[in-house]
Amino acid sequence: MTQTIPRTELRIARSALSGLRQDLFEDAFAIRPLPPLSSGHPLMRRAPERARHYVGRLPHAALTACAFYVMAQSVFIVPDEVGPVLALLSGVPLLLTLFRPVGAWWLSFGASVVTGMGLLPLELGMGWPWPIPMFTSHIVVMVVVAARSRPRVAAEIWLITALLGGVVEHYDDDMYGSDAFRMVLVSGLVLCAVVTGRSLRESKRAIAVQESATVEERSRRTTLEERATIARELHDVVAHHMSVIAIQAEAAPYRVENPPEELTRSFATIRENAVIALTELRRVLGVVRADASDGYPDAGPEAPQPTLATLDSLFMGVRAAGLAVDHVTTGAVRPLPQGVELSAYRIVQEALSNALRHAPGSTARVEVSYVLGGLGLRVVNGPPTKAVSPSPGMGQGLLGMRERVAMLDGEIRAGEREEDGGYEVTVFIPVPEAPAADTVPLEKAPLEKVMESEPGA
């Protein structure tokens, strides 16, 4: 144990000396120009567009003004030939911080040593070893270095300054009256404030980046889940038609007397390919359903997919949950492709779910319009009349609706209503005027010449 403690302390001392050499000695006078204010700075955001270039240089202007101020103060306090020398010792380090901050601190520290050794004859009461102009200059230089370096650099320059103050206090014969204690105290408080403020800003910036990444990840996950749900629902639609194709291809040869052998082989190939495609679809569906649970609890794996005709059951459940819903259907109701029916149902379902979640106590109105060339949906809800509980998934439902509308080449608009503070979702899904593929009779298909005798199922 007696050997472990010295080795540990020696290792800590070596690490501290290595960090000190890296921070203050290696490339101490390397050029590090002071950058302008970032575009996200509050001053830059509030400044006019034409003035932002000049506003970004405010730190440079402030340091330059401070340098000339302490130089003028030096000449005013010491009017003889010592005044210009004190002005240079006070102002040059400040100007140098614009390009070489660590080197500027070493220059300011060297000037403090010069005045501390009495090489610069000063009158009593001006401060020693830091005369009043140099006192201000040295603290400002340390602030700039601490603001542009890691926190340990602030501790290192403060400790070295305190060490100089301690040496001065040791040799103080009360002739000048050392101001070392004031320098150590004031600089320590200022540096602590600078380091603390910088740490808080970096923490807020890191939290903002993390929150942004979390929102993006949540959006990506929601999009993937919605696409998986769409894939499952499309499978159910496509599987139905593939089954019809397989059955019709198997029955077609028996509807024609003495069919050619080539025709029989073609129908057999069609049926075989349909069965293979159906098997692959079911295998993919099994993988998707095993990896992700269905986001809609209104139907089990074997239940038929909902359509616009089943909206009444959806409204009953929503009304039971506390949301008053009015339903209006305009236009001539006509059969639509199953994919359009299913997507329209899901969009209405998601819009009402959002109204329940984000506008409790409000009323909703659902308009389904069968218009020329497509289907229109409009879901409007009023402002909430009860307290809204926080929801981490706010806005994610819109991603699913947009995915569905984009899949069908439709359009969607969603946003708050200016007149009452409610929310409105408007969707248009184009539907071809020609009969959909799932409603085309078999005799209208490319096989019409072979099967003219009977229409397909």
PDB file of N, CA and C in Angstrom, residues 344-423:
ATOM      1  N   ALA A 344     -59.011   4.736 -47.221  1.00  0.00           N
ATOM      2  CA  ALA A 344     -59.930   5.783 -46.770  1.00  0.00           C
ATOM      3  C   ALA A 344     -60.436   5.493 -45.359  1.00  0.00           C
ATOM      4  N   TYR A 345     -60.762   4.238 -45.092  1.00  0.00           N
ATOM      5  CA  TYR A 345     -61.216   3.866 -43.745  1.00  0.00           C
ATOM      6  C   TYR A 345     -60.126   4.151 -42.716  1.00  0.00           C
ATOM      7  N   ARG A 346     -58.884   3.769 -43.021  1.00  0.00           N
ATOM      8  CA  ARG A 346     -57.780   3.976 -42.070  1.00  0.00           C
ATOM      9  C   ARG A 346     -57.506   5.457 -41.845  1.00  0.00           C
ATOM     10  N   ILE A 347     -57.644   6.263 -42.882  1.00  0.00           N
ATOM     11  CA  ILE A 347     -57.411   7.699 -42.726  1.00  0.00           C
ATOM     12  C   ILE A 347     -58.453   8.307 -41.797  1.00  0.00           C
ATOM     13  N   VAL A 348     -59.723   7.946 -41.998  1.00  0.00           N
ATOM     14  CA  VAL A 348     -60.779   8.440 -41.108  1.00  0.00           C
ATOM     15  C   VAL A 348     -60.534   7.951 -39.682  1.00  0.00           C
ATOM     16  N   GLN A 349     -60.129   6.697 -39.546  1.00  0.00           N
ATOM     17  CA  GLN A 349     -59.873   6.129 -38.219  1.00  0.00           C
ATOM     18  C   GLN A 349     -58.750   6.878 -37.505  1.00  0.00           C
ATOM     19  N   GLU A 350     -57.667   7.173 -38.222  1.00  0.00           N
ATOM     20  CA  GLU A 350     -56.538   7.863 -37.603  1.00  0.00           C
ATOM     21  C   GLU A 350     -56.901   9.303 -37.259  1.00  0.00           C
ATOM     22  N   ALA A 351     -57.664   9.975 -38.129  1.00  0.00           N
ATOM     23  CA  ALA A 351     -58.066  11.352 -37.851  1.00  0.00           C
ATOM     24  C   ALA A 351     -58.959  11.435 -36.611  1.00  0.00           C
ATOM     25  N   LEU A 352     -59.884  10.498 -36.458  1.00  0.00           N
ATOM     26  CA  LEU A 352     -60.735  10.497 -35.265  1.00  0.00           C
ATOM     27  C   LEU A 352     -59.929  10.127 -34.017  1.00  0.00           C
ATOM     28  N   SER A 353     -58.948   9.239 -34.166  1.00  0.00           N
ATOM     29  CA  SER A 353     -58.088   8.904 -33.017  1.00  0.00           C
ATOM     30  C   SER A 353     -57.303  10.126 -32.560  1.00  0.00           C
ATOM     31  N   ASN A 354     -56.799  10.906 -33.511  1.00  0.00           N
ATOM     32  CA  ASN A 354     -56.086  12.135 -33.148  1.00  0.00           C
ATOM     33  C   ASN A 354     -57.013  13.130 -32.452  1.00  0.00           C
ATOM     34  N   ALA A 355     -58.275  13.212 -32.913  1.00  0.00           N
ATOM     35  CA  ALA A 355     -59.226  14.111 -32.262  1.00  0.00           C
ATOM     36  C   ALA A 355     -59.505  13.665 -30.831  1.00  0.00           C
ATOM     37  N   LEU A 356     -59.621  12.364 -30.620  1.00  0.00           N
ATOM     38  CA  LEU A 356     -59.819  11.859 -29.259  1.00  0.00           C
ATOM     39  C   LEU A 356     -58.617  12.164 -28.374  1.00  0.00           C
ATOM     40  N   ARG A 357     -57.433  12.068 -28.938  1.00  0.00           N
ATOM     41  CA  ARG A 357     -56.217  12.211 -28.138  1.00  0.00           C
ATOM     42  C   ARG A 357     -55.875  13.673 -27.864  1.00  0.00           C
ATOM     43  N   HIS A 358     -56.016  14.520 -28.871  1.00  0.00           N
ATOM     44  CA  HIS A 358     -55.536  15.902 -28.760  1.00  0.00           C
ATOM     45  C   HIS A 358     -56.649  16.932 -28.600  1.00  0.00           C
ATOM     46  N   ALA A 359     -57.900  16.540 -28.749  1.00  0.00           N
ATOM     47  CA  ALA A 359     -59.010  17.489 -28.584  1.00  0.00           C
ATOM     48  C   ALA A 359     -60.137  16.836 -27.794  1.00  0.00           C
ATOM     49  N   PRO A 360     -59.863  16.450 -26.543  1.00  0.00           N
ATOM     50  CA  PRO A 360     -60.916  15.806 -25.755  1.00  0.00           C
ATOM     51  C   PRO A 360     -62.090  16.748 -25.502  1.00  0.00           C
ATOM     52  N   GLY A 361     -63.287  16.193 -25.566  1.00  0.00           N
ATOM     53  CA  GLY A 361     -64.485  16.989 -25.339  1.00  0.00           C
ATOM     54  C   GLY A 361     -64.978  17.749 -26.554  1.00  0.00           C
ATOM     55  N   SER A 362     -64.308  17.619 -27.695  1.00  0.00           N
ATOM     56  CA  SER A 362     -64.725  18.351 -28.888  1.00  0.00           C
ATOM     57  C   SER A 362     -65.724  17.519 -29.691  1.00  0.00           C
ATOM     58  N   THR A 363     -66.187  18.089 -30.777  1.00  0.00           N
ATOM     59  CA  THR A 363     -67.072  17.395 -31.716  1.00  0.00           C
ATOM     60  C   THR A 363     -66.354  17.261 -33.045  1.00  0.00           C
ATOM     61  N   ALA A 364     -66.717  16.223 -33.804  1.00  0.00           N
ATOM     62  CA  ALA A 364     -66.062  15.958 -35.081  1.00  0.00           C
ATOM     63  C   ALA A 364     -67.116  15.773 -36.162  1.00  0.00           C
ATOM     64  N   ARG A 365     -66.707  16.024 -37.378  1.00  0.00           N
ATOM     65  CA  ARG A 365     -67.577  15.863 -38.536  1.00  0.00           C
ATOM     66  C   ARG A 365     -66.779  15.169 -39.626  1.00  0.00           C
ATOM     67  N   VAL A 366     -67.347  14.101 -40.174  1.00  0.00           N
ATOM     68  CA  VAL A 366     -66.706  13.312 -41.215  1.00  0.00           C
ATOM     69  C   VAL A 366     -67.536  13.448 -42.483  1.00  0.00           C
ATOM     70  N   GLU A 367     -66.909  13.915 -43.551  1.00  0.00           N
ATOM     71  CA  GLU A 367     -67.570  14.061 -44.839  1.00  0.00           C
ATOM     72  C   GLU A 367     -66.897  13.140 -45.851  1.00  0.00           C
ATOM     73  N   VAL A 368     -67.671  12.276 -46.468  1.00  0.00           N
ATOM     74  CA  VAL A 368     -67.203  11.373 -47.517  1.00  0.00           C
ATOM     75  C   VAL A 368     -67.892  11.791 -48.803  1.00  0.00           C
ATOM     76  N   SER A 369     -67.094  12.192 -49.789  1.00  0.00           N
ATOM     77  CA  SER A 369     -67.651  12.736 -51.036  1.00  0.00           C
ATOM     78  C   SER A 369     -67.215  11.867 -52.207  1.00  0.00           C
ATOM     79  N   TYR A 370     -68.187  11.290 -52.879  1.00  0.00           N
ATOM     80  CA  TYR A 370     -67.932  10.554 -54.111  1.00  0.00           C
ATOM     81  C   TYR A 370     -68.021  11.563 -55.256  1.00  0.00           C
ATOM     82  N   VAL A 371     -66.873  12.045 -55.690  1.00  0.00           N
ATOM     83  CA  VAL A 371     -66.824  13.083 -56.702  1.00  0.00           C
ATOM     84  C   VAL A 371     -66.298  12.502 -57.998  1.00  0.00           C
ATOM     85  N   LEU A 372     -66.401  13.298 -59.049  1.00  0.00           N
ATOM     86  CA  LEU A 372     -65.939  12.865 -60.355  1.00  0.00           C
ATOM     87  C   LEU A 372     -64.419  12.715 -60.344  1.00  0.00           C
ATOM     88  N   GLY A 373     -63.992  11.525 -60.626  1.00  0.00           N
ATOM     89  CA  GLY A 373     -62.550  11.268 -60.708  1.00  0.00           C
ATOM     90  C   GLY A 373     -61.898  10.836 -59.422  1.00  0.00           C
ATOM     91  N   GLY A 374     -62.668  10.643 -58.361  1.00  0.00           N
ATOM     92  CA  GLY A 374     -62.011  10.208 -57.145  1.00  0.00           C
ATOM     93  C   GLY A 374     -62.919  10.256 -55.932  1.00  0.00           C
ATOM     94  N   LEU A 375     -62.267  10.177 -54.774  1.00  0.00           N
ATOM     95  CA  LEU A 375     -62.967  10.160 -53.486  1.00  0.00           C
ATOM     96  C   LEU A 375     -62.399  11.277 -52.615  1.00  0.00           C
ATOM     97  N   GLY A 376     -63.284  12.061 -52.017  1.00  0.00           N
ATOM     98  CA  GLY A 376     -62.866  13.126 -51.114  1.00  0.00           C
ATOM     99  C   GLY A 376     -63.225  12.808 -49.675  1.00  0.00           C
ATOM    100  N   LEU A 377     -62.318  13.112 -48.780  1.00  0.00           N
ATOM    101  CA  LEU A 377     -62.534  12.904 -47.344  1.00  0.00           C
ATOM    102  C   LEU A 377     -62.233  14.216 -46.627  1.00  0.00           C
ATOM    103  N   ARG A 378     -63.044  14.511 -45.641  1.00  0.00           N
ATOM    104  CA  ARG A 378     -62.818  15.720 -44.833  1.00  0.00           C
ATOM    105  C   ARG A 378     -63.229  15.403 -43.397  1.00  0.00           C
ATOM    106  N   VAL A 379     -62.257  15.492 -42.491  1.00  0.00           N
ATOM    107  CA  VAL A 379     -62.501  15.228 -41.073  1.00  0.00           C
ATOM    108  C   VAL A 379     -62.146  16.495 -40.312  1.00  0.00           C
ATOM    109  N   VAL A 380     -63.133  17.066 -39.628  1.00  0.00           N
ATOM    110  CA  VAL A 380     -62.957  18.326 -38.910  1.00  0.00           C
ATOM    111  C   VAL A 380     -63.351  18.109 -37.454  1.00  0.00           C
ATOM    112  N   ASN A 381     -62.524  18.597 -36.556  1.00  0.00           N
ATOM    113  CA  ASN A 381     -62.885  18.571 -35.138  1.00  0.00           C
ATOM    114  C   ASN A 381     -62.675  19.952 -34.530  1.00  0.00           C
ATOM    115  N   GLY A 382     -63.465  20.259 -33.515  1.00  0.00           N
ATOM    116  CA  GLY A 382     -63.370  21.541 -32.849  1.00  0.00           C
ATOM    117  C   GLY A 382     -62.234  21.584 -31.845  1.00  0.00           C
ATOM    118  N   PRO A 383     -62.064  22.712 -31.158  1.00  0.00           N
ATOM    119  CA  PRO A 383     -61.007  22.829 -30.153  1.00  0.00           C
ATOM    120  C   PRO A 383     -61.337  21.993 -28.928  1.00  0.00           C
ATOM    121  N   PRO A 384     -60.331  21.611 -28.153  1.00  0.00           N
ATOM    122  CA  PRO A 384     -60.598  20.808 -26.951  1.00  0.00           C
ATOM    123  C   PRO A 384     -61.316  21.624 -25.884  1.00  0.00           C
ATOM    124  N   THR A 385     -62.197  20.967 -25.182  1.00  0.00           N
ATOM    125  CA  THR A 385     -62.900  21.603 -24.062  1.00  0.00           C
ATOM    126  C   THR A 385     -62.485  21.014 -22.725  1.00  0.00           C
ATOM    127  N   LYS A 386     -61.579  20.031 -22.766  1.00  0.00           N
ATOM    128  CA  LYS A 386     -61.048  19.424 -21.552  1.00  0.00           C
ATOM    129  C   LYS A 386     -59.531  19.489 -21.590  1.00  0.00           C
ATOM    130  N   ALA A 387     -58.931  19.182 -20.455  1.00  0.00           N
ATOM    131  CA  ALA A 387     -57.467  19.211 -20.369  1.00  0.00           C
ATOM    132  C   ALA A 387     -56.877  18.165 -21.303  1.00  0.00           C
ATOM    133  N   VAL A 388     -55.850  18.568 -22.048  1.00  0.00           N
ATOM    134  CA  VAL A 388     -55.186  17.672 -22.991  1.00  0.00           C
ATOM    135  C   VAL A 388     -54.005  17.030 -22.292  1.00  0.00           C
ATOM    136  N   SER A 389     -54.003  15.717 -22.227  1.00  0.00           N
ATOM    137  CA  SER A 389     -52.886  15.009 -21.606  1.00  0.00           C
ATOM    138  C   SER A 389     -51.716  14.976 -22.568  1.00  0.00           C
ATOM    139  N   PRO A 390     -50.457  15.074 -22.060  1.00  0.00           N
ATOM    140  CA  PRO A 390     -49.297  15.054 -22.955  1.00  0.00           C
ATOM    141  C   PRO A 390     -49.200  13.735 -23.684  1.00  0.00           C
ATOM    142  N   SER A 391     -48.823  13.816 -24.955  1.00  0.00           N
ATOM    143  CA  SER A 391     -48.715  12.620 -25.787  1.00  0.00           C
ATOM    144  C   SER A 391     -47.398  12.655 -26.529  1.00  0.00           C
ATOM    145  N   PRO A 392     -46.479  11.690 -26.286  1.00  0.00           N
ATOM    146  CA  PRO A 392     -45.191  11.703 -26.978  1.00  0.00           C
ATOM    147  C   PRO A 392     -45.313  11.407 -28.457  1.00  0.00           C
ATOM    148  N   GLY A 393     -46.451  10.849 -28.896  1.00  0.00           N
ATOM    149  CA  GLY A 393     -46.582  10.499 -30.306  1.00  0.00           C
ATOM    150  C   GLY A 393     -47.290  11.551 -31.125  1.00  0.00           C
ATOM    151  N   MET A 394     -47.379  12.768 -30.615  1.00  0.00           N
ATOM    152  CA  MET A 394     -48.124  13.816 -31.309  1.00  0.00           C
ATOM    153  C   MET A 394     -47.528  14.059 -32.685  1.00  0.00           C
ATOM    154  N   GLY A 395     -48.404  14.036 -33.708  1.00  0.00           N
ATOM    155  CA  GLY A 395     -47.966  14.285 -35.072  1.00  0.00           C
ATOM    156  C   GLY A 395     -47.557  13.050 -35.829  1.00  0.00           C
ATOM    157  N   GLN A 396     -47.408  11.903 -35.138  1.00  0.00           N
ATOM    158  CA  GLN A 396     -46.963  10.706 -35.823  1.00  0.00           C
ATOM    159  C   GLN A 396     -48.063  10.092 -36.671  1.00  0.00           C
ATOM    160  N   GLY A 397     -49.334  10.283 -36.266  1.00  0.00           N
ATOM    161  CA  GLY A 397     -50.426   9.728 -37.053  1.00  0.00           C
ATOM    162  C   GLY A 397     -50.498  10.328 -38.440  1.00  0.00           C
ATOM    163  N   LEU A 398     -50.098  11.594 -38.582  1.00  0.00           N
ATOM    164  CA  LEU A 398     -50.103  12.234 -39.891  1.00  0.00           C
ATOM    165  C   LEU A 398     -49.137  11.559 -40.855  1.00  0.00           C
ATOM    166  N   LEU A 399     -48.042  11.015 -40.319  1.00  0.00           N
ATOM    167  CA  LEU A 399     -47.100  10.324 -41.193  1.00  0.00           C
ATOM    168  C   LEU A 399     -47.766   9.136 -41.868  1.00  0.00           C
ATOM    169  N   GLY A 400     -48.553   8.366 -41.088  1.00  0.00           N
ATOM    170  CA  GLY A 400     -49.241   7.222 -41.669  1.00  0.00           C
ATOM    171  C   GLY A 400     -50.247   7.644 -42.727  1.00  0.00           C
ATOM    172  N   MET A 401     -50.998   8.712 -42.449  1.00  0.00           N
ATOM    173  CA  MET A 401     -51.970   9.180 -43.439  1.00  0.00           C
ATOM    174  C   MET A 401     -51.274   9.646 -44.714  1.00  0.00           C
ATOM    175  N   ARG A 402     -50.173  10.356 -44.556  1.00  0.00           N
ATOM    176  CA  ARG A 402     -49.450  10.817 -45.740  1.00  0.00           C
ATOM    177  C   ARG A 402     -48.883   9.649 -46.537  1.00  0.00           C
ATOM    178  N   GLU A 403     -48.423   8.606 -45.848  1.00  0.00           N
ATOM    179  CA  GLU A 403     -47.924   7.425 -46.539  1.00  0.00           C
ATOM    180  C   GLU A 403     -49.016   6.790 -47.386  1.00  0.00           C
ATOM    181  N   ARG A 404     -50.196   6.670 -46.815  1.00  0.00           N
ATOM    182  CA  ARG A 404     -51.296   6.045 -47.544  1.00  0.00           C
ATOM    183  C   ARG A 404     -51.719   6.893 -48.743  1.00  0.00           C
ATOM    184  N   VAL A 405     -51.820   8.205 -48.534  1.00  0.00           N
ATOM    185  CA  VAL A 405     -52.232   9.078 -49.629  1.00  0.00           C
ATOM    186  C   VAL A 405     -51.182   9.088 -50.731  1.00  0.00           C
ATOM    187  N   ALA A 406     -49.898   9.122 -50.345  1.00  0.00           N
ATOM    188  CA  ALA A 406     -48.832   9.098 -51.350  1.00  0.00           C
ATOM    189  C   ALA A 406     -48.852   7.786 -52.131  1.00  0.00           C
ATOM    190  N   MET A 407     -49.166   6.676 -51.471  1.00  0.00           N
ATOM    191  CA  MET A 407     -49.229   5.384 -52.148  1.00  0.00           C
ATOM    192  C   MET A 407     -50.289   5.389 -53.240  1.00  0.00           C
ATOM    193  N   LEU A 408     -51.366   6.135 -53.032  1.00  0.00           N
ATOM    194  CA  LEU A 408     -52.469   6.183 -53.991  1.00  0.00           C
ATOM    195  C   LEU A 408     -52.405   7.411 -54.895  1.00  0.00           C
ATOM    196  N   ASP A 409     -51.272   8.136 -54.882  1.00  0.00           N
ATOM    197  CA  ASP A 409     -51.088   9.336 -55.712  1.00  0.00           C
ATOM    198  C   ASP A 409     -52.138  10.397 -55.410  1.00  0.00           C
ATOM    199  N   GLY A 410     -52.529  10.507 -54.151  1.00  0.00           N
ATOM    200  CA  GLY A 410     -53.528  11.486 -53.767  1.00  0.00           C
ATOM    201  C   GLY A 410     -52.913  12.733 -53.170  1.00  0.00           C
ATOM    202  N   GLU A 411     -53.760  13.563 -52.585  1.00  0.00           N
ATOM    203  CA  GLU A 411     -53.334  14.809 -51.958  1.00  0.00           C
ATOM    204  C   GLU A 411     -53.937  14.888 -50.557  1.00  0.00           C
ATOM    205  N   ILE A 412     -53.203  15.506 -49.655  1.00  0.00           N
ATOM    206  CA  ILE A 412     -53.664  15.655 -48.280  1.00  0.00           C
ATOM    207  C   ILE A 412     -53.252  17.012 -47.750  1.00  0.00           C
ATOM    208  N   ARG A 413     -54.138  17.629 -47.020  1.00  0.00           N
ATOM    209  CA  ARG A 413     -53.841  18.872 -46.302  1.00  0.00           C
ATOM    210  C   ARG A 413     -54.333  18.698 -44.873  1.00  0.00           C
ATOM    211  N   ALA A 414     -53.480  19.058 -43.939  1.00  0.00           N
ATOM    212  CA  ALA A 414     -53.831  18.928 -42.526  1.00  0.00           C
ATOM    213  C   ALA A 414     -53.273  20.125 -41.779  1.00  0.00           C
ATOM    214  N   GLY A 415     -54.076  20.684 -40.884  1.00  0.00           N
ATOM    215  CA  GLY A 415     -53.613  21.828 -40.102  1.00  0.00           C
ATOM    216  C   GLY A 415     -54.725  22.392 -39.242  1.00  0.00           C
ATOM    217  N   GLU A 416     -54.348  23.349 -38.409  1.00  0.00           N
ATOM    218  CA  GLU A 416     -55.308  23.972 -37.512  1.00  0.00           C
ATOM    219  C   GLU A 416     -56.233  24.922 -38.284  1.00  0.00           C
ATOM    220  N   ARG A 417     -57.446  25.030 -37.784  1.00  0.00           N
ATOM    221  CA  ARG A 417     -58.434  25.930 -38.365  1.00  0.00           C
ATOM    222  C   ARG A 417     -58.322  27.296 -37.689  1.00  0.00           C
ATOM    223  N   GLU A 418     -58.196  28.338 -38.490  1.00  0.00           N
ATOM    224  CA  GLU A 418     -58.027  29.678 -37.930  1.00  0.00           C
ATOM    225  C   GLU A 418     -59.306  30.192 -37.270  1.00  0.00           C
ATOM    226  N   GLU A 419     -60.472  29.774 -37.790  1.00  0.00           N
ATOM    227  CA  GLU A 419     -61.703  30.369 -37.287  1.00  0.00           C
ATOM    228  C   GLU A 419     -62.067  29.908 -35.882  1.00  0.00           C
ATOM    229  N   ASP A 420     -61.787  28.641 -35.533  1.00  0.00           N
ATOM    230  CA  ASP A 420     -62.196  28.171 -34.208  1.00  0.00           C
ATOM    231  C   ASP A 420     -61.091  27.468 -33.436  1.00  0.00           C
ATOM    232  N   GLY A 421     -59.898  27.341 -34.014  1.00  0.00           N
ATOM    233  CA  GLY A 421     -58.803  26.678 -33.307  1.00  0.00           C
ATOM    234  C   GLY A 421     -58.865  25.172 -33.343  1.00  0.00           C
ATOM    235  N   GLY A 422     -59.772  24.612 -34.153  1.00  0.00           N
ATOM    236  CA  GLY A 422     -59.851  23.163 -34.280  1.00  0.00           C
ATOM    237  C   GLY A 422     -58.823  22.636 -35.265  1.00  0.00           C
ATOM    238  N   TYR A 423     -59.089  21.440 -35.787  1.00  0.00           N
ATOM    239  CA  TYR A 423     -58.143  20.792 -36.696  1.00  0.00           C
ATOM    240  C   TYR A 423     -58.919  20.196 -37.862  1.00  0.00           C
TER     241      TYR A 423
END
